[in-house]
GROMACS .gro file of N, CA and C in nm:
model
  483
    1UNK      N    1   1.245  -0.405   0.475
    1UNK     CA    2   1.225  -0.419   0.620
    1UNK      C    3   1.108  -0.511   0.650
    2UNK      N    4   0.953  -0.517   0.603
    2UNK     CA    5   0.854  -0.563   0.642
    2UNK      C    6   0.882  -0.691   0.552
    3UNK      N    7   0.942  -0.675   0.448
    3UNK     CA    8   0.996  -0.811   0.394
    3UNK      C    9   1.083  -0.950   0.481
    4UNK      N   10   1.148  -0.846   0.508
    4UNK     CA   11   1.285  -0.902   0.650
    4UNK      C   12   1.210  -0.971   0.735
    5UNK      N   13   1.120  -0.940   0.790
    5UNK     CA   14   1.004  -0.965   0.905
    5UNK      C   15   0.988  -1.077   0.860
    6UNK      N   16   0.868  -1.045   0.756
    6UNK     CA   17   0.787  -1.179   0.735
    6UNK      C   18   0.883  -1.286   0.651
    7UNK      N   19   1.042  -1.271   0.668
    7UNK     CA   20   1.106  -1.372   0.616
    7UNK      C   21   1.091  -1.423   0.426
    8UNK      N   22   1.081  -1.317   0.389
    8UNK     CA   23   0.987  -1.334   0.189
    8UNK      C   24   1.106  -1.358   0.165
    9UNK      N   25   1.071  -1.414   0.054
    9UNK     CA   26   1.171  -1.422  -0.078
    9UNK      C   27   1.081  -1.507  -0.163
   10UNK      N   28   1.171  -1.595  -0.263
   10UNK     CA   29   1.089  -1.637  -0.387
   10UNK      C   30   1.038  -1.764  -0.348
   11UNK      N   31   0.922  -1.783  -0.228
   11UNK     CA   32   0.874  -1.859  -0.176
   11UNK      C   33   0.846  -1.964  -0.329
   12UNK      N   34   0.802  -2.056  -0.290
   12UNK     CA   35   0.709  -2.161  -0.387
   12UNK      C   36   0.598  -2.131  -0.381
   13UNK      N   37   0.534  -2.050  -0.289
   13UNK     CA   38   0.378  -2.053  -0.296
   13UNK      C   39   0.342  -1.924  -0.383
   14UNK      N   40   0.482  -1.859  -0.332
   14UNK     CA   41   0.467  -1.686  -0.449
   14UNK      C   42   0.491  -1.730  -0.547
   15UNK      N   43   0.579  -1.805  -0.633
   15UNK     CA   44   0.635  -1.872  -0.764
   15UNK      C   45   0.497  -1.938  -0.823
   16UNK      N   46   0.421  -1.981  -0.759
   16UNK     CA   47   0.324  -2.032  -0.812
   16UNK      C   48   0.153  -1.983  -0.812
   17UNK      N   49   0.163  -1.879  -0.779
   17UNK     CA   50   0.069  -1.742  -0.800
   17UNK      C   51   0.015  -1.755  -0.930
   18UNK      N   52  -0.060  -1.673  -1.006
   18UNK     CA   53  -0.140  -1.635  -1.087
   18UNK      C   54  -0.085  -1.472  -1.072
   19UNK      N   55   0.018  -1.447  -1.154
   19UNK     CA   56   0.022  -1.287  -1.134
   19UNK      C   57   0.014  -1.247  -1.309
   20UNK      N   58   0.031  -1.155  -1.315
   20UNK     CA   59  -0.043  -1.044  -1.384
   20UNK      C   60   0.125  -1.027  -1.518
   21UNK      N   61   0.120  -1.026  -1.608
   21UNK     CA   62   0.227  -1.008  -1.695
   21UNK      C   63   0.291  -0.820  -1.645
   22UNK      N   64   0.258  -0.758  -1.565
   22UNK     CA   65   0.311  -0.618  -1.550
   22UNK      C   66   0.416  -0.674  -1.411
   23UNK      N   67   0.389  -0.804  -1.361
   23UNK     CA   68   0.481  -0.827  -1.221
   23UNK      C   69   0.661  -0.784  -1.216
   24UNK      N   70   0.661  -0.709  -1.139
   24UNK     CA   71   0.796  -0.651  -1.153
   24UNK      C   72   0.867  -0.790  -1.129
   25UNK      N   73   1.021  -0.798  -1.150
   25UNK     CA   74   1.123  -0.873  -1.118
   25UNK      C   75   1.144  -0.839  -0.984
   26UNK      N   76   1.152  -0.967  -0.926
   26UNK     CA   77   1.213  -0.983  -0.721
   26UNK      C   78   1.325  -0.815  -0.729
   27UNK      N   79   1.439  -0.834  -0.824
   27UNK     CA   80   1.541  -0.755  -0.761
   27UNK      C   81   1.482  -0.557  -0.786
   28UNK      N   82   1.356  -0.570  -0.855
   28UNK     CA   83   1.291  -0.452  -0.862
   28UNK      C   84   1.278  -0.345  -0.740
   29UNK      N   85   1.195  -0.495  -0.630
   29UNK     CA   86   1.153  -0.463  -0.525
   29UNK      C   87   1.264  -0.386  -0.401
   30UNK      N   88   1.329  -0.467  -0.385
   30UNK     CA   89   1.485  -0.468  -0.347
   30UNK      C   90   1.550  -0.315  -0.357
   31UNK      N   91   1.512  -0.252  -0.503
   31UNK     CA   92   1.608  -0.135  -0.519
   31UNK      C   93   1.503  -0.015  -0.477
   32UNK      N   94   1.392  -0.034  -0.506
   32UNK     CA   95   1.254   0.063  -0.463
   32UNK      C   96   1.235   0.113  -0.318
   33UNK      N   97   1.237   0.005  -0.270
   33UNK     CA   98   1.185   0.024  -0.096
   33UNK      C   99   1.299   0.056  -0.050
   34UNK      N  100   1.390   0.027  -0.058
   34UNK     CA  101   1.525   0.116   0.034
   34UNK      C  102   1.486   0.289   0.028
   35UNK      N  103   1.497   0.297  -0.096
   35UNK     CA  104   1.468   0.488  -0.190
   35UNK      C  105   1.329   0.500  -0.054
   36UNK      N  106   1.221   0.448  -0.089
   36UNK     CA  107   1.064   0.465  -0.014
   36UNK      C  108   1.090   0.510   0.144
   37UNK      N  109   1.178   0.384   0.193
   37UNK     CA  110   1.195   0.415   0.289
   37UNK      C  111   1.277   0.515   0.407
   38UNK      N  112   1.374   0.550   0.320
   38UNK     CA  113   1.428   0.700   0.346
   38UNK      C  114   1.356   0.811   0.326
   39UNK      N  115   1.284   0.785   0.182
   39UNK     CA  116   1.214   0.936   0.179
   39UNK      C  117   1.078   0.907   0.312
   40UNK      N  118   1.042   0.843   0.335
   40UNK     CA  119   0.947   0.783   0.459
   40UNK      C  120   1.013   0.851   0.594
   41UNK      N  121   1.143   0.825   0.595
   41UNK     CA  122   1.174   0.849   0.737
   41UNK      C  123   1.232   1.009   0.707
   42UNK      N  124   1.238   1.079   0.639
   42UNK     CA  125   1.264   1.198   0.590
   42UNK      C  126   1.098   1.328   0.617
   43UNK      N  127   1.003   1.235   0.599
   43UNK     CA  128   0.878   1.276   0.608
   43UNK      C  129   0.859   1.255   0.779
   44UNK      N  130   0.857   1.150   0.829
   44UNK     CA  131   0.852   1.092   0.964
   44UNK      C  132   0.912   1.253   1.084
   45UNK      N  133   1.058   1.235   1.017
   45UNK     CA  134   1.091   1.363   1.053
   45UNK      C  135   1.027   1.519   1.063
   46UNK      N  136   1.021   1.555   0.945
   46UNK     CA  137   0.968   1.655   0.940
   46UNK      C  138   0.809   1.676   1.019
   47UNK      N  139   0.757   1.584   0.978
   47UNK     CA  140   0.609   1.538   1.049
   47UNK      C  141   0.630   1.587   1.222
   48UNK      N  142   0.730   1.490   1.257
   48UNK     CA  143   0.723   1.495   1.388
   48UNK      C  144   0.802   1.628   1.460
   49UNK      N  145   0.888   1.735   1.356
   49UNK     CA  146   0.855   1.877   1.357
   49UNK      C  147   0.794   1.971   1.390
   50UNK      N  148   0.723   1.895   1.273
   50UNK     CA  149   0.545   2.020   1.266
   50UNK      C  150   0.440   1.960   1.405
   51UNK      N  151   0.519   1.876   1.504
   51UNK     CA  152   0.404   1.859   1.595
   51UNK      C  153   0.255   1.861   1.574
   52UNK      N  154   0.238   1.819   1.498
   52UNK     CA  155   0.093   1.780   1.369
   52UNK      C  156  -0.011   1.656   1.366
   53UNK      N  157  -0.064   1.637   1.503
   53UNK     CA  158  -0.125   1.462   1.534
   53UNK      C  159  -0.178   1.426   1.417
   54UNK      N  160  -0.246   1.514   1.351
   54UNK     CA  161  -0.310   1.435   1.258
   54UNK      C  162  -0.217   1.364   1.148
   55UNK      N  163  -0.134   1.469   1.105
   55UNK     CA  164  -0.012   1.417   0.997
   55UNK      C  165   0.015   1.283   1.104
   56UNK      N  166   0.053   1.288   1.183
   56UNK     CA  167   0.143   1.190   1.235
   56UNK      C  168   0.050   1.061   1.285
   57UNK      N  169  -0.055   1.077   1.292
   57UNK     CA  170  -0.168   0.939   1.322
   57UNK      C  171  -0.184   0.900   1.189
   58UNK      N  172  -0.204   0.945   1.070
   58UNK     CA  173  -0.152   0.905   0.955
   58UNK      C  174  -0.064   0.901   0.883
   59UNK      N  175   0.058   0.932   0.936
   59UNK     CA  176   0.152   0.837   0.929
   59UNK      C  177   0.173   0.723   0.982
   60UNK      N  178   0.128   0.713   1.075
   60UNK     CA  179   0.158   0.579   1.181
   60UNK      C  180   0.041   0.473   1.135
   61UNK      N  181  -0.059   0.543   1.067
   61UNK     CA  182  -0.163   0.408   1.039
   61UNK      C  183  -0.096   0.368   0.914
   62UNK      N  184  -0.074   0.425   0.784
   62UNK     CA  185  -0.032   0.402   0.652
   62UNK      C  186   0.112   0.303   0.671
   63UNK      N  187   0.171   0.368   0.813
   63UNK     CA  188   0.322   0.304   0.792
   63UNK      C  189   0.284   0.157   0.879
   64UNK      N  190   0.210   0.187   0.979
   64UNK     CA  191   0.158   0.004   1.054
   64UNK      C  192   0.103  -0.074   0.908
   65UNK      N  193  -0.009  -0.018   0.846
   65UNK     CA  194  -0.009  -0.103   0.738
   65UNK      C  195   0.074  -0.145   0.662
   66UNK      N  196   0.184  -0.079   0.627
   66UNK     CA  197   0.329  -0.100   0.553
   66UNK      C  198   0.421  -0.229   0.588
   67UNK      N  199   0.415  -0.205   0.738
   67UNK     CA  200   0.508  -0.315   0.735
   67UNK      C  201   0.449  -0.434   0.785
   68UNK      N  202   0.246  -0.424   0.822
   68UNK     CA  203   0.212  -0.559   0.830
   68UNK      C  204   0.158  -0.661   0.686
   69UNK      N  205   0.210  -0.556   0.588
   69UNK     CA  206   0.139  -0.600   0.472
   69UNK      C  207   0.216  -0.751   0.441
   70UNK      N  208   0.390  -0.757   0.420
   70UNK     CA  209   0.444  -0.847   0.371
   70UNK      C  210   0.440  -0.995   0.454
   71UNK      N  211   0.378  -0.944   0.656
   71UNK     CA  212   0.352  -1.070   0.675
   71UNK      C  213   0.193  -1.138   0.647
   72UNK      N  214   0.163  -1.066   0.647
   72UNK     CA  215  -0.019  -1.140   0.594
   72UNK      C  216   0.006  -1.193   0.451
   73UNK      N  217   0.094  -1.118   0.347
   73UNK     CA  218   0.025  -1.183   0.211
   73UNK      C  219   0.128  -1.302   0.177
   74UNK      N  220   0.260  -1.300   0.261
   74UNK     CA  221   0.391  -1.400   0.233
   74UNK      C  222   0.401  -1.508   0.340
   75UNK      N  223   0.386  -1.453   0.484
   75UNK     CA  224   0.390  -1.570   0.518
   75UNK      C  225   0.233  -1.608   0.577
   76UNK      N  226   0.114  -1.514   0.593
   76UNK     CA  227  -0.018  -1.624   0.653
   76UNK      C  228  -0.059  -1.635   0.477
   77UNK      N  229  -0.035  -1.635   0.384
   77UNK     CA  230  -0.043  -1.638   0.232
   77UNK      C  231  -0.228  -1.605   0.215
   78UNK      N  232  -0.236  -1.465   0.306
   78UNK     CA  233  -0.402  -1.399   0.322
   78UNK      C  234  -0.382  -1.317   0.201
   79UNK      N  235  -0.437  -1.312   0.074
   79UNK     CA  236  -0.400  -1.225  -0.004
   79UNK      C  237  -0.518  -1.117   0.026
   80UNK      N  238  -0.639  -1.209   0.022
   80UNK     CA  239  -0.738  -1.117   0.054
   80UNK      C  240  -0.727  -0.964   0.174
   81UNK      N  241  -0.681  -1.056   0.262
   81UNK     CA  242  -0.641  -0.920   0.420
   81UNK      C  243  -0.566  -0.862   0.402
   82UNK      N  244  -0.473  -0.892   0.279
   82UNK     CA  245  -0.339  -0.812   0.225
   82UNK      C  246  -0.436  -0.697   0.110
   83UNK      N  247  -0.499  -0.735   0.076
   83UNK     CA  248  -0.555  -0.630  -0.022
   83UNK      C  249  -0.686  -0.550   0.062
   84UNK      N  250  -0.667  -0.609   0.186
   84UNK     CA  251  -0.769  -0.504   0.224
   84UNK      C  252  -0.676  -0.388   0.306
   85UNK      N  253  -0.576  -0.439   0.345
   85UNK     CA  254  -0.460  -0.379   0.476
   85UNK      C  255  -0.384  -0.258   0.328
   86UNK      N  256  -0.358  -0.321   0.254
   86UNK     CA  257  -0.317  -0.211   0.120
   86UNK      C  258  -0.386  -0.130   0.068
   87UNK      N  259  -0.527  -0.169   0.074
   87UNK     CA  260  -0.627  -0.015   0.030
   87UNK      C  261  -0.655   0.037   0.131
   88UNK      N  262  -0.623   0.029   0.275
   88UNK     CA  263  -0.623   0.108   0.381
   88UNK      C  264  -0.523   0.187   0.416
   89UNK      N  265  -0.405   0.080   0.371
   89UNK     CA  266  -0.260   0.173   0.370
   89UNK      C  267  -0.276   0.327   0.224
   90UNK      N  268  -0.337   0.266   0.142
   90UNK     CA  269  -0.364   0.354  -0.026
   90UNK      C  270  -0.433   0.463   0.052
   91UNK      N  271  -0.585   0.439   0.123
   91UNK     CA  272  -0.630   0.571   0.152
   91UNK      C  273  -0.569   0.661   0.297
   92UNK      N  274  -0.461   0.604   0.372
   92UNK     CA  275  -0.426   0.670   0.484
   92UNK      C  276  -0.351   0.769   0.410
   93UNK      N  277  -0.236   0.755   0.317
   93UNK     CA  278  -0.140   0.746   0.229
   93UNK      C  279  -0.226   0.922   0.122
   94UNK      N  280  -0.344   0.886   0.088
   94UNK     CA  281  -0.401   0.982  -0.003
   94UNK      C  282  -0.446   1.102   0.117
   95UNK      N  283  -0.479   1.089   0.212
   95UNK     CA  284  -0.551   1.159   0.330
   95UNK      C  285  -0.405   1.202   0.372
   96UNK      N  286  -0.306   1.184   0.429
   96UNK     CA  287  -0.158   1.239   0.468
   96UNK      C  288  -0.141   1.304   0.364
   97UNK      N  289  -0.125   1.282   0.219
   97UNK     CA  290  -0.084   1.364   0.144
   97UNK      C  291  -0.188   1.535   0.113
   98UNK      N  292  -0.293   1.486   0.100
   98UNK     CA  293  -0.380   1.572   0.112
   98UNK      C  294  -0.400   1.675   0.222
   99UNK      N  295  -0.343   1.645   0.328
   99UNK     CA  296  -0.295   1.707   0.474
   99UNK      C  297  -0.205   1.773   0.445
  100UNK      N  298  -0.124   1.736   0.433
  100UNK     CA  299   0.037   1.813   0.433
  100UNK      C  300   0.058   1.884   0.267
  101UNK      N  301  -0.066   1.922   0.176
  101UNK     CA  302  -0.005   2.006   0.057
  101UNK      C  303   0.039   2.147   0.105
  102UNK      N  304   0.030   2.193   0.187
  102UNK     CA  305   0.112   2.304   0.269
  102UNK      C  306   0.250   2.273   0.300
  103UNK      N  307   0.297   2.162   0.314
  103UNK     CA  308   0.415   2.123   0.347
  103UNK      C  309   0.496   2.051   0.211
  104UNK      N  310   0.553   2.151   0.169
  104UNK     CA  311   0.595   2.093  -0.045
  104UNK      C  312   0.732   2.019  -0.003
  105UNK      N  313   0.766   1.962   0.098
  105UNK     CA  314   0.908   1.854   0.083
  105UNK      C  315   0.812   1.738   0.147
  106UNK      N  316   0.754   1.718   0.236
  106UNK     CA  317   0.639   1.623   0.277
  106UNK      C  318   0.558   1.584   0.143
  107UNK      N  319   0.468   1.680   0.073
  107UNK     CA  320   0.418   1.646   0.014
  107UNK      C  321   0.468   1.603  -0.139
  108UNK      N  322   0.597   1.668  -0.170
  108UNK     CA  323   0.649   1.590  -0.288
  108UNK      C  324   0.731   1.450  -0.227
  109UNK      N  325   0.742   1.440  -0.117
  109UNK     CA  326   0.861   1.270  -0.106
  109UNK      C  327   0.767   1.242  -0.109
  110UNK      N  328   0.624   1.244  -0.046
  110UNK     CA  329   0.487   1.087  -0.051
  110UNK      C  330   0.509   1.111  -0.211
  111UNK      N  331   0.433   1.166  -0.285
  111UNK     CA  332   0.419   1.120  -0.448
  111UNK      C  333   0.457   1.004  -0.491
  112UNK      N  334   0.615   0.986  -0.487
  112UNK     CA  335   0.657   0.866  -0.488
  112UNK      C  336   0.574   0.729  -0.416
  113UNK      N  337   0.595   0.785  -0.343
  113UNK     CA  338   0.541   0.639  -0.275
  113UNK      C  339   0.396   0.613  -0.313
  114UNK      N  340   0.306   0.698  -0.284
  114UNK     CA  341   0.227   0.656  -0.361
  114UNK      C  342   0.173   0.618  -0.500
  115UNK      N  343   0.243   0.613  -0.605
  115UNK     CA  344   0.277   0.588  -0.755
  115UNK      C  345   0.301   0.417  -0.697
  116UNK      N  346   0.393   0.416  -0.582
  116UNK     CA  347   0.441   0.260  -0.579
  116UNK      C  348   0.299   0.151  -0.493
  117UNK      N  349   0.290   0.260  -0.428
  117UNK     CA  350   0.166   0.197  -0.359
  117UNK      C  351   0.021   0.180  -0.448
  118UNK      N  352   0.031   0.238  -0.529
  118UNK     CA  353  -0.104   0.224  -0.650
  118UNK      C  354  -0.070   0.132  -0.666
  119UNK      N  355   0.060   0.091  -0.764
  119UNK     CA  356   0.095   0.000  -0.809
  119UNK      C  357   0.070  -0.114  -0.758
  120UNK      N  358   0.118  -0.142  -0.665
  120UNK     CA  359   0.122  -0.261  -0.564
  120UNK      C  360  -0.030  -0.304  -0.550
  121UNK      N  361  -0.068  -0.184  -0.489
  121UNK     CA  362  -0.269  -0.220  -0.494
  121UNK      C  363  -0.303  -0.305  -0.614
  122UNK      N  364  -0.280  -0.217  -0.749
  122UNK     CA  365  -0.307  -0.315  -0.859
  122UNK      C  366  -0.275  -0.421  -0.852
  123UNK      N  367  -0.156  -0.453  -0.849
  123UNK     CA  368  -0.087  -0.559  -0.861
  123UNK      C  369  -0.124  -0.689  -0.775
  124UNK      N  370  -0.176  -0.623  -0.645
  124UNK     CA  371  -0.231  -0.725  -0.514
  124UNK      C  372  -0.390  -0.757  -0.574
  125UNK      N  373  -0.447  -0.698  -0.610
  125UNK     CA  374  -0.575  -0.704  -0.637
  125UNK      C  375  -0.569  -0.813  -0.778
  126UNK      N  376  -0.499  -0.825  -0.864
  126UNK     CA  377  -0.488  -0.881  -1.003
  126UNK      C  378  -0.437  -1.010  -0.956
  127UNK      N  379  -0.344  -0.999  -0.822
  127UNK     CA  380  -0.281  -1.170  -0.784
  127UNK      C  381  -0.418  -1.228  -0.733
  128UNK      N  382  -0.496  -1.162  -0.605
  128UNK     CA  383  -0.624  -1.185  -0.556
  128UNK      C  384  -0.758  -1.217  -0.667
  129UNK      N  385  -0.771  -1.117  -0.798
  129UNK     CA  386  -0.859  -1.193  -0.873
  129UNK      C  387  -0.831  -1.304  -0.958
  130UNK      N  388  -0.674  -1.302  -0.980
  130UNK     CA  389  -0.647  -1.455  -1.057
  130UNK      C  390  -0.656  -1.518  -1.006
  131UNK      N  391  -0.624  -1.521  -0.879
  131UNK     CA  392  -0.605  -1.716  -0.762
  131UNK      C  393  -0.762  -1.713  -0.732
  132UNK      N  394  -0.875  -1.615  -0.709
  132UNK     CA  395  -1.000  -1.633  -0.649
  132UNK      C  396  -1.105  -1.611  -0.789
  133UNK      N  397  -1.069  -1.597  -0.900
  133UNK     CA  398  -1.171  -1.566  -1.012
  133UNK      C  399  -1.273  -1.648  -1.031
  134UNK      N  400  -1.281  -1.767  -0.992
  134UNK     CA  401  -1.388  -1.864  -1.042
  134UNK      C  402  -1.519  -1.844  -0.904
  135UNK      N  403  -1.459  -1.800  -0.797
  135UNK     CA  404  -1.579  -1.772  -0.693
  135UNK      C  405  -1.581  -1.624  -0.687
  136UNK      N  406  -1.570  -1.548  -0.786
  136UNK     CA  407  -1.611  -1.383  -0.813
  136UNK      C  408  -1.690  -1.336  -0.890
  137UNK      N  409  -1.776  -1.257  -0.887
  137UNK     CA  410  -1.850  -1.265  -0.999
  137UNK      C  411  -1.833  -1.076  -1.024
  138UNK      N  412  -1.842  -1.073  -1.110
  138UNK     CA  413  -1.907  -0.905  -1.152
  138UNK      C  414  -1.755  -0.825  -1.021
  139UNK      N  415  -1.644  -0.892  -1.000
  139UNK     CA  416  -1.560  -0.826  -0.892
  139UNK      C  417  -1.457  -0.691  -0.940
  140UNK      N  418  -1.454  -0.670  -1.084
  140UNK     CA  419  -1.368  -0.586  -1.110
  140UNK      C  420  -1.491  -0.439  -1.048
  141UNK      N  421  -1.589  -0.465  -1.081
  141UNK     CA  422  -1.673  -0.372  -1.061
  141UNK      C  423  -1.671  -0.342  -0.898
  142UNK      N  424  -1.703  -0.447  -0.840
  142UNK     CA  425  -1.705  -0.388  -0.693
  142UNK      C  426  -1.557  -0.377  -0.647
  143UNK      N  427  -1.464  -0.399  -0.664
  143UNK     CA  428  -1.318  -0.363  -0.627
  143UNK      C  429  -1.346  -0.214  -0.649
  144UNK      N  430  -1.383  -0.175  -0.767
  144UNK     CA  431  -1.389  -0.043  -0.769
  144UNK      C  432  -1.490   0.064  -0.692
  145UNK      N  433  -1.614  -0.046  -0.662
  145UNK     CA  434  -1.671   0.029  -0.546
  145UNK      C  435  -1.560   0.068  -0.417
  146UNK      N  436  -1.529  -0.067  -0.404
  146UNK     CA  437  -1.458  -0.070  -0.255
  146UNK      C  438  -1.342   0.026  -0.236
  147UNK      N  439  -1.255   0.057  -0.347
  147UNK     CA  440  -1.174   0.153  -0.351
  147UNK      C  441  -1.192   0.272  -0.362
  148UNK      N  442  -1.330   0.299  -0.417
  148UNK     CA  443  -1.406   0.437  -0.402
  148UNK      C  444  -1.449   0.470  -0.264
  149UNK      N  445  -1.467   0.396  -0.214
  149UNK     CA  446  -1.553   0.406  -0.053
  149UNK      C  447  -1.433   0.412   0.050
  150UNK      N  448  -1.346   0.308   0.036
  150UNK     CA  449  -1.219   0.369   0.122
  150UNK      C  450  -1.190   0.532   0.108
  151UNK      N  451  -1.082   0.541  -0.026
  151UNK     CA  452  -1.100   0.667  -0.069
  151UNK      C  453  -1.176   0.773  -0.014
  152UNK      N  454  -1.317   0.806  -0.029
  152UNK     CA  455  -1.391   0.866   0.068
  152UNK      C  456  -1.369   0.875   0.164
  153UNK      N  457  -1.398   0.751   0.227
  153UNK     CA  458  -1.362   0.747   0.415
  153UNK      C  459  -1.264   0.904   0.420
  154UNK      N  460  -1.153   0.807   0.325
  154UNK     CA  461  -0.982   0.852   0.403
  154UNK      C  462  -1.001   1.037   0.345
  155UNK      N  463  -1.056   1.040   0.248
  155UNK     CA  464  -1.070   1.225   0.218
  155UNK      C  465  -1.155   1.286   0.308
  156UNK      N  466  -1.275   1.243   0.384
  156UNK     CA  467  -1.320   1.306   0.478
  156UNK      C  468  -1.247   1.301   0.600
  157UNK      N  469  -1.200   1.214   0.614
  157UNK     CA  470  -1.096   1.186   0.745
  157UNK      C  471  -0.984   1.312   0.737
  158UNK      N  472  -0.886   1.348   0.614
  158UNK     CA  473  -0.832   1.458   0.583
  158UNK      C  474  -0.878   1.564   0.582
  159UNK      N  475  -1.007   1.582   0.539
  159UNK     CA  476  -1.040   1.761   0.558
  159UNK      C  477  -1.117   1.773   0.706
  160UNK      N  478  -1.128   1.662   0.787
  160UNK     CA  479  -1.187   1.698   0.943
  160UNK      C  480  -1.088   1.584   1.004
  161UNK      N  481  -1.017   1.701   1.043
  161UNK     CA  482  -0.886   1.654   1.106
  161UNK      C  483  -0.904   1.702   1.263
   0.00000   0.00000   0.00000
């Protein structure tokens, strides 16, 4: 869907990336996010059930990040704002799940997605330090600050709801 949007496919500018030897194959993507996105709207549901603002303001931030991710990093080719919009989507994503462990069909469909959304983080962050490595210095280290500090944010944001 957020693919559809931003019009992706096997651009030339994506073909000619710096990615990471773990890069899934195009038709990977394709068979994943259909599955994501049902169990998404399966959660959406139930969410909007439990009449639950907080579940549901994080849903709506994790899922706005979702589908603005594929136009920032494919077509404005921002990898950087894409890896910041993805570790925001990562900690809305950890904070919803952490919300809803009372709710075991909510909280087992995210799992998935978040396994894919790690992934992707990695994966965005490894395209971002190969194309930007020569003006980074010491960055594996602070990526990991920065993902620690989101993280935070988004776990205090979950237990003061």
């Amino acid at each position: 869907l957020s693919g559809h949007l931003a019009h992706t496919g096997d651009t030339l500018w994506y073909q000619n990336l710096h990615k990471p030897l773990f890069t899934p194959p195009a038709w990977i993507f394709s068979v994943i996010w259909p599955i994501l996105y049902i169990m998404m709207g399966i959660v959406l549901g139930k969410i909007i059930r439990l009449n639950n603002s907080s579940l549901r303001l994080l849903f709506v931030i994790q899922f706005t990040c979702n589908i603005i991710w594929s136009y920032i990093f494919f077509k404005l080719h921002r990898i950087d704002i894409a890896l910041a919009d993805i570790t925001i989507l990562w900690g809305a994503l950890i904070a919803l799940i952490i919300q809803s462990h009372r709710y075991k069909t909510i909280f087992s469909l995210l799992l998935p997605y978040l396994l894919w959304i790690s992934f992707a983080l990695i994966l965005n962050y490894e395209i971002y330090y190969r194309t930007f490595k020569s003006a980074l210095q010491d960055s594996k280290k602070s990526f990991l600050n920065y993902i620690f500090h989101i993280l935070l944010a988004f776990i205090f944001i979950a237990n003061n709801p």
